[in-house]
Coordinates of C-alpha atoms in Angstrom, one line a residue:
Chain A
M3 CA 61.8 -70.4 -38.3
S4 CA 60.4 -72.9 -36.0
L5 CA 62.4 -75.3 -33.9
K6 CA 61.2 -78.0 -36.3
T7 CA 63.5 -77.5 -39.3
S8 CA 62.8 -80.5 -41.2
L9 CA 59.5 -81.4 -42.5
S10 CA 60.2 -85.2 -43.1
K11 CA 58.1 -86.9 -40.7
V12 CA 54.5 -86.8 -40.3
H13 CA 52.5 -88.3 -37.6
K14 CA 48.7 -88.9 -37.5
C15 CA 47.3 -88.4 -33.9
K16 CA 43.6 -89.5 -33.9
A17 CA 42.8 -88.3 -30.5
P18 CA 45.4 -86.7 -28.4
S19 CA 43.2 -85.2 -25.9
I20 CA 44.2 -85.0 -22.2
T21 CA 40.7 -85.8 -21.3
Q22 CA 41.1 -89.5 -22.6
T23 CA 41.0 -91.9 -19.7
N24 CA 42.0 -95.1 -21.5
G25 CA 45.4 -95.7 -20.1
L26 CA 46.9 -96.8 -23.3
S27 CA 45.8 -94.1 -25.6
L28 CA 46.7 -91.5 -23.1
K29 CA 50.0 -92.9 -23.0
L30 CA 50.4 -93.0 -26.8
S31 CA 49.1 -89.6 -27.1
S32 CA 51.5 -87.9 -24.5
F33 CA 54.3 -89.9 -26.1
T34 CA 53.3 -88.4 -29.6
I35 CA 52.8 -84.9 -28.4
E36 CA 56.2 -84.9 -26.5
R37 CA 58.0 -85.8 -29.6
F38 CA 56.0 -83.1 -31.5
A39 CA 56.5 -80.4 -28.9
P40 CA 59.6 -81.2 -26.9
Y41 CA 60.4 -77.7 -25.9
T42 CA 57.0 -77.1 -24.5
K43 CA 56.1 -80.5 -23.3
L44 CA 59.4 -81.8 -22.0
F45 CA 61.7 -78.9 -21.5
N46 CA 59.3 -76.4 -20.1
E47 CA 56.6 -78.2 -18.5
K48 CA 58.5 -80.9 -16.7
E49 CA 61.0 -80.4 -13.8
W50 CA 64.6 -81.1 -14.6
D51 CA 67.6 -81.0 -12.3
F52 CA 69.3 -78.9 -14.8
E53 CA 70.6 -75.3 -14.7
T54 CA 71.9 -73.0 -17.4
K55 CA 72.5 -69.2 -17.7
K56 CA 71.2 -69.3 -21.3
K57 CA 67.7 -68.5 -22.1
N58 CA 65.0 -69.7 -24.5
R59 CA 66.1 -71.7 -27.4
N60 CA 69.9 -71.8 -26.4
A61 CA 68.9 -73.1 -23.0
F62 CA 66.8 -75.8 -24.8
Y63 CA 69.8 -76.7 -27.0
E64 CA 71.9 -77.1 -23.9
W65 CA 69.3 -79.1 -22.1
I66 CA 69.2 -81.6 -25.2
K67 CA 73.0 -82.2 -24.6
W68 CA 72.4 -82.7 -20.7
I69 CA 69.4 -85.2 -21.5
A70 CA 71.5 -87.1 -23.8
E71 CA 73.9 -88.0 -20.9
N72 CA 71.5 -88.2 -18.0
H73 CA 68.0 -89.3 -19.4
P74 CA 68.7 -91.8 -22.2
K75 CA 64.7 -92.7 -22.5
V76 CA 63.8 -88.9 -23.0
H77 CA 66.6 -88.5 -25.4
A78 CA 65.2 -91.3 -27.4
K79 CA 62.1 -89.3 -27.8
L80 CA 64.1 -86.2 -29.0
S81 CA 65.8 -88.4 -31.4
K82 CA 62.5 -89.2 -33.2
P83 CA 60.9 -86.0 -33.6
I84 CA 57.4 -85.4 -35.2
D85 CA 57.3 -82.4 -37.4
I86 CA 53.8 -82.4 -38.6
L87 CA 51.0 -83.4 -36.3
I88 CA 47.6 -84.1 -38.0
A89 CA 44.9 -84.2 -35.6
T90 CA 40.9 -83.9 -35.3
D91 CA 39.2 -81.2 -33.5
T92 CA 40.1 -82.9 -30.1
L93 CA 43.5 -81.1 -30.2
S94 CA 41.8 -77.7 -30.5
E95 CA 42.0 -77.1 -26.8
G96 CA 43.8 -77.9 -23.7
Q97 CA 47.2 -78.3 -25.0
N98 CA 50.2 -76.2 -25.2
L99 CA 52.0 -76.5 -28.5
Q100 CA 54.2 -73.6 -28.8
D101 CA 56.9 -75.4 -30.5
A102 CA 54.9 -75.3 -33.7
D103 CA 54.6 -72.2 -35.7
M104 CA 51.7 -73.0 -38.0
V105 CA 48.2 -74.2 -37.9
I106 CA 46.6 -75.3 -40.9
N107 CA 42.6 -75.7 -40.5
Y108 CA 41.9 -78.3 -43.0
D109 CA 38.3 -78.3 -41.9
I110 CA 36.7 -75.2 -40.8
H111 CA 34.5 -75.4 -37.7
W112 CA 31.3 -73.3 -37.8
N113 CA 32.1 -71.9 -34.4
P114 CA 34.6 -69.0 -34.5
V115 CA 35.6 -69.9 -30.9
R116 CA 36.9 -73.1 -32.0
I117 CA 38.9 -71.6 -34.8
I118 CA 40.5 -69.1 -32.2
Q119 CA 41.2 -71.8 -29.8
R120 CA 42.9 -73.8 -32.5
M121 CA 45.3 -70.8 -33.2
G122 CA 45.6 -70.5 -29.4
R123 CA 47.5 -73.8 -29.3
I124 CA 50.4 -72.0 -30.8
D125 CA 49.8 -68.5 -30.1
R126 CA 50.9 -68.6 -26.4
L127 CA 53.2 -67.0 -24.0
G128 CA 56.6 -68.8 -24.1
S129 CA 56.7 -69.5 -27.8
P130 CA 60.2 -69.7 -29.1
N131 CA 59.0 -68.6 -32.5
K132 CA 59.2 -65.0 -33.7
K133 CA 56.3 -65.5 -36.1
I134 CA 53.4 -67.8 -36.3
F135 CA 51.1 -68.6 -39.1
G136 CA 47.5 -69.7 -39.6
I137 CA 46.2 -71.2 -42.8
N138 CA 42.4 -71.8 -43.4
F139 CA 41.1 -74.0 -45.9
W140 CA 37.8 -72.8 -47.2
P141 CA 35.4 -75.0 -49.2
S142 CA 35.5 -74.6 -53.0
N143 CA 33.3 -71.9 -54.4
N144 CA 30.2 -73.9 -55.2
I145 CA 30.2 -75.6 -51.7
N146 CA 30.9 -72.5 -50.0
T147 CA 27.9 -70.7 -51.7
Y148 CA 25.8 -73.6 -50.5
L149 CA 27.1 -73.5 -47.0
N150 CA 27.9 -69.9 -46.7
L151 CA 30.4 -71.1 -44.2
Q152 CA 32.8 -68.2 -44.5
G153 CA 30.0 -65.7 -44.3
R154 CA 28.3 -67.3 -41.2
I155 CA 31.6 -67.5 -39.3
E156 CA 32.4 -64.0 -40.1
E157 CA 28.9 -62.8 -39.1
R158 CA 29.4 -64.7 -35.8
M159 CA 32.8 -63.4 -35.3
A160 CA 31.4 -59.6 -35.9
A161 CA 28.9 -60.4 -33.4
M162 CA 31.6 -61.5 -30.9
K163 CA 33.5 -58.3 -31.5
L164 CA 30.2 -56.5 -30.8
A165 CA 30.1 -58.3 -27.5
G166 CA 33.6 -57.3 -26.7
A167 CA 35.5 -60.4 -27.4
E168 CA 39.0 -60.4 -28.9
V169 CA 39.0 -61.5 -32.6
D170 CA 41.5 -61.9 -35.2
H171 CA 40.9 -58.7 -37.5
Q172 CA 43.1 -60.3 -40.4
F173 CA 40.9 -63.5 -40.2
S174 CA 39.9 -63.0 -43.9
E175 CA 39.7 -60.0 -46.2
T176 CA 35.9 -59.9 -46.1
F177 CA 35.9 -59.9 -42.4
A178 CA 38.4 -57.0 -42.2
E179 CA 35.9 -55.1 -44.4
I180 CA 33.0 -56.0 -42.0
I181 CA 34.7 -54.8 -38.9
Q182 CA 36.0 -51.7 -40.5
D183 CA 32.4 -50.9 -41.6
E184 CA 31.2 -47.7 -40.2
S185 CA 27.7 -49.1 -38.9
L186 CA 29.4 -51.8 -36.9
D187 CA 31.3 -49.1 -34.9
Q188 CA 28.2 -47.3 -34.5
K189 CA 26.3 -50.4 -33.4
M190 CA 29.1 -51.1 -31.0
N191 CA 29.0 -47.6 -29.6
A192 CA 25.3 -47.7 -29.2
R193 CA 25.5 -51.1 -27.5
M194 CA 28.0 -49.9 -25.1
M195 CA 26.1 -46.8 -24.2
K196 CA 23.0 -48.9 -23.7
Q197 CA 25.1 -51.3 -21.5
M198 CA 25.9 -48.5 -19.2
E199 CA 22.3 -47.8 -18.7
T200 CA 21.0 -51.3 -18.2
T201 CA 22.4 -54.7 -17.4
W202 CA 23.6 -57.2 -19.9
D203 CA 20.5 -59.4 -19.1
D204 CA 18.0 -56.5 -20.0
I205 CA 19.6 -56.3 -23.5
E206 CA 19.7 -60.1 -24.1
V207 CA 16.1 -60.5 -23.3
T208 CA 14.6 -57.5 -25.1
D209 CA 13.9 -57.4 -28.9
E210 CA 16.1 -54.4 -29.1
G211 CA 19.3 -56.5 -28.6
L212 CA 21.7 -56.9 -31.4
G213 CA 21.5 -60.6 -32.6
F214 CA 23.3 -62.4 -35.3
D215 CA 20.4 -61.5 -37.7
D216 CA 21.1 -57.9 -37.4
L217 CA 24.4 -58.2 -39.3
S218 CA 22.9 -59.6 -42.4
L219 CA 20.2 -59.0 -44.6
E220 CA 19.5 -62.6 -45.1
R221 CA 16.1 -62.4 -43.4
Y222 CA 14.8 -59.9 -46.0
R223 CA 16.4 -61.8 -48.9
Q224 CA 14.5 -65.1 -47.9
D225 CA 11.2 -63.1 -47.5
L226 CA 11.6 -61.5 -50.9
L227 CA 12.8 -64.6 -52.6
E228 CA 9.6 -66.5 -51.3
E229 CA 7.3 -63.8 -52.6
F230 CA 9.2 -63.5 -55.9
N231 CA 9.0 -67.2 -56.5
K232 CA 5.2 -67.3 -56.2
D233 CA 4.7 -65.3 -59.3
K234 CA 8.1 -64.7 -61.0
N235 CA 6.5 -63.4 -64.3
K236 CA 4.7 -60.7 -62.6
Y237 CA 7.6 -59.3 -60.8
L238 CA 9.9 -59.6 -64.0
K239 CA 7.4 -57.6 -65.9
M240 CA 6.9 -54.9 -63.3
P241 CA 7.6 -51.5 -64.8
K242 CA 10.1 -49.1 -63.4
G243 CA 8.3 -46.6 -60.9
V244 CA 5.8 -49.0 -59.6
Y245 CA 4.3 -47.8 -56.3
T246 CA 2.1 -48.7 -53.4
G247 CA 1.4 -47.3 -50.0
F248 CA 0.3 -48.2 -46.5
K249 CA -1.3 -46.6 -43.4
A250 CA 1.7 -46.5 -41.1
D251 CA 2.0 -47.7 -37.5
K252 CA 3.0 -44.5 -36.0
T253 CA 5.6 -46.0 -33.4
I254 CA 7.5 -47.3 -36.5
C255 CA 7.0 -44.7 -39.1
N256 CA 6.4 -41.7 -37.2
E257 CA 6.2 -39.2 -40.3
N258 CA 4.2 -39.1 -43.5
G259 CA 6.4 -39.5 -46.4
I260 CA 7.9 -41.7 -49.2
I261 CA 10.1 -44.9 -49.0
A262 CA 11.8 -45.1 -52.4
L263 CA 14.5 -47.3 -53.9
L264 CA 16.6 -45.3 -56.3
G265 CA 19.0 -46.7 -58.9
Y266 CA 22.1 -44.7 -59.9
P267 CA 23.1 -43.9 -62.5
A268 CA 19.8 -43.8 -64.4
R269 CA 19.4 -46.6 -66.9
P270 CA 20.0 -45.5 -70.6
S271 CA 17.0 -46.0 -72.7
K272 CA 18.3 -49.0 -74.9
K273 CA 19.9 -51.1 -72.5
P274 CA 17.6 -53.8 -70.9
D275 CA 20.3 -55.7 -69.1
Y276 CA 21.7 -52.7 -67.2
D277 CA 23.3 -52.9 -63.7
Y278 CA 23.0 -49.9 -61.4
Q279 CA 26.2 -48.8 -59.7
L280 CA 24.5 -48.3 -56.6
F281 CA 21.0 -48.4 -54.8
D282 CA 19.7 -46.1 -52.4
L283 CA 16.8 -47.0 -50.0
I284 CA 15.5 -43.8 -48.5
Y285 CA 12.6 -42.8 -46.1
I286 CA 12.0 -39.1 -46.4
N287 CA 9.2 -36.8 -45.1
M288 CA 7.4 -34.5 -47.4
Q289 CA 10.1 -31.9 -47.0
G290 CA 12.7 -34.2 -48.2
K291 CA 14.3 -34.8 -44.8
T292 CA 15.4 -38.3 -44.1
V293 CA 13.2 -40.0 -41.4
L294 CA 15.1 -43.2 -41.0
L295 CA 18.8 -43.2 -41.8
N296 CA 19.7 -46.8 -41.7
Q297 CA 18.7 -49.1 -44.7
K298 CA 18.1 -52.0 -42.2
E299 CA 15.6 -50.0 -40.2
I300 CA 13.8 -49.0 -43.4
L301 CA 13.6 -52.8 -44.4
D302 CA 12.4 -53.4 -40.9
A303 CA 9.6 -50.8 -41.2
L304 CA 8.5 -52.3 -44.6
T305 CA 8.5 -55.8 -43.1
V306 CA 6.2 -54.7 -40.4
H307 CA 3.8 -53.3 -43.0
K308 CA 4.1 -55.8 -45.6
D309 CA 0.7 -57.5 -45.1
K310 CA -1.3 -54.2 -44.7
N311 CA -3.8 -53.2 -47.4
R312 CA -2.9 -51.0 -50.1
F313 CA -3.6 -47.3 -49.0
V314 CA -2.7 -44.4 -51.4
L315 CA -4.4 -41.1 -51.3
D316 CA -6.9 -40.8 -54.2
A317 CA -5.2 -37.6 -55.5
I318 CA -2.0 -39.4 -56.1
D319 CA -3.7 -42.5 -57.7
R320 CA -5.7 -40.0 -60.0
G321 CA -2.5 -38.2 -60.8
D322 CA -3.4 -34.9 -59.4
E323 CA -0.8 -32.2 -60.5
D324 CA -0.4 -30.9 -57.0
A325 CA -0.3 -34.2 -55.2
I326 CA 2.4 -35.3 -57.6
K327 CA 4.3 -32.1 -57.4
G328 CA 4.5 -32.4 -53.6
L329 CA 6.2 -35.8 -54.1
V330 CA 8.6 -34.6 -56.7
N331 CA 9.5 -31.6 -54.4
A332 CA 10.2 -34.1 -51.6
M333 CA 12.6 -36.1 -53.7
Q334 CA 14.2 -33.0 -54.9
G335 CA 14.6 -31.8 -51.4
W336 CA 16.5 -34.9 -50.6
L337 CA 18.6 -34.8 -53.6
N338 CA 19.6 -31.2 -52.7
D339 CA 20.4 -32.2 -49.2
Q340 CA 22.7 -34.8 -50.5
A341 CA 24.6 -32.2 -52.7
V342 CA 24.6 -29.0 -50.6
E343 CA 23.5 -28.2 -47.2
I344 CA 21.6 -25.0 -46.8
E345 CA 22.0 -23.2 -43.6
K346 CA 19.4 -20.6 -42.5
Q347 CA 21.3 -17.5 -41.0
S348 CA 20.0 -15.5 -38.1
D349 CA 19.1 -12.5 -40.5
G350 CA 16.8 -15.0 -42.4
T351 CA 19.1 -15.4 -45.4
E352 CA 20.3 -18.8 -46.6
K353 CA 24.0 -19.9 -46.8
K354 CA 25.0 -22.7 -49.0
Chain B
M21 CA 29.0 -29.1 -48.2
G22 CA 26.3 -31.7 -48.4
K23 CA 25.7 -35.0 -46.7
E24 CA 27.5 -37.2 -49.2
A25 CA 30.7 -35.0 -49.2
R26 CA 30.7 -35.1 -45.3
D27 CA 30.1 -38.9 -45.5
I28 CA 33.0 -39.4 -47.9
L29 CA 35.4 -37.2 -45.6
A30 CA 34.5 -39.2 -42.7
K31 CA 35.1 -42.5 -44.5
L32 CA 38.3 -41.2 -45.9
K33 CA 39.7 -40.6 -42.6
R34 CA 39.2 -44.2 -41.7
G35 CA 40.7 -45.3 -44.9
D36 CA 37.5 -46.7 -46.4
K37 CA 38.1 -48.1 -49.9
G38 CA 34.6 -47.5 -51.4
S39 CA 35.2 -43.7 -50.6
L40 CA 38.3 -43.5 -52.5
T41 CA 36.7 -45.2 -55.6
R42 CA 33.9 -42.5 -55.4
L43 CA 36.5 -39.8 -55.1
K44 CA 38.4 -41.0 -58.3
Q45 CA 35.0 -40.8 -60.2
N46 CA 35.6 -37.2 -60.0
I47 CA 31.9 -36.2 -60.1
K48 CA 30.8 -33.2 -58.3
T49 CA 27.9 -34.0 -55.9
N50 CA 25.8 -31.1 -57.2
E51 CA 26.2 -32.7 -60.8
K52 CA 25.3 -36.4 -59.3
Y53 CA 22.3 -35.4 -57.3
Q54 CA 20.1 -34.4 -60.2
L55 CA 16.7 -35.8 -60.6
D56 CA 17.4 -37.1 -64.0
N57 CA 20.5 -38.9 -62.8
F58 CA 18.4 -41.5 -60.7
D59 CA 15.8 -43.9 -61.6
L60 CA 12.9 -44.3 -59.2
I61 CA 12.8 -48.0 -59.2
T62 CA 9.8 -48.4 -56.8
W63 CA 8.4 -46.4 -53.9
F64 CA 5.9 -46.6 -51.1
L65 CA 3.6 -43.8 -49.8
V66 CA 3.8 -43.6 -46.1
S67 CA 0.6 -42.2 -44.6

């Protein structure tokens, strides 16, 4: 429970920033803030000729009695407490307001640093509160879909975590999932390893650096949507199993093979509106071994080759039995690998 | 043990929700990874 026990008085404080130079508003705002956070602003931050053996909150209560006798003007402020302070973003930094135990973000700033800073007003050393609370008001679903505010902030926070910043893991449910995601850990480890080899600047300026884009598939979605809208009917009518091919840039796709999108479980024959439970985007060589593990890397590889001319071996286009069999074997090999690992023993036999 | 089983075990250790759902489906990996169970939606030949 906070020191502020009653919630009866609400005060609107338009710009209580300490950076304000206008004398009148500075006086007004400090007066407001002292009434809002007397424990921090008056009792802790100012020097008083007052001594007590008690600590924290108890010392504060004793100090109030002492103030009543010795400083009537200060006591006048204490007798007009403000329980709820409504402020613009100007209050998000620079003020200690540990008296309060709750921050409600009625507008969410796009920059996660700001949100962390706002919480930081009450999440400080010397707080008399055992628990503090943060509440975020997200826009309604329609608007959020349009702005993708939550998604963008979460992505930025994830990027900050990668860069080593301290972030609030419980910020939202989806964010908790993002940071628990295996690939994020891997990326973070990879980045830390890289940092040991090179300096920060090297990572930032090269293309290999991990940017905001790397955490979402938005770029591919945009690309696909643009292509899809060019000729919707063509794509909607496309049959299952449609294929193409390209001559690969060996620095990106260093092995011949297949990139395939698989849907699981297979669609029953009489269900046109069927949703797959999961999709697998795989890049395997002709032995069925994975070439690129990460789905994003595969999408990257496809993006690089998207404007190349179609190139498929004649034998495959003709439906040559041997050529097709080779492809089926590759797929079969990959499926087997997912289910059972076969280990070759030293005597040449195989162990499952 | 195949790749999926290893993957699920690793994720279970970290308390991943999805892997628990997969476990509850109670489908053996060698039953799941059959050619007939997957639809080849589209594919690219890399040469």
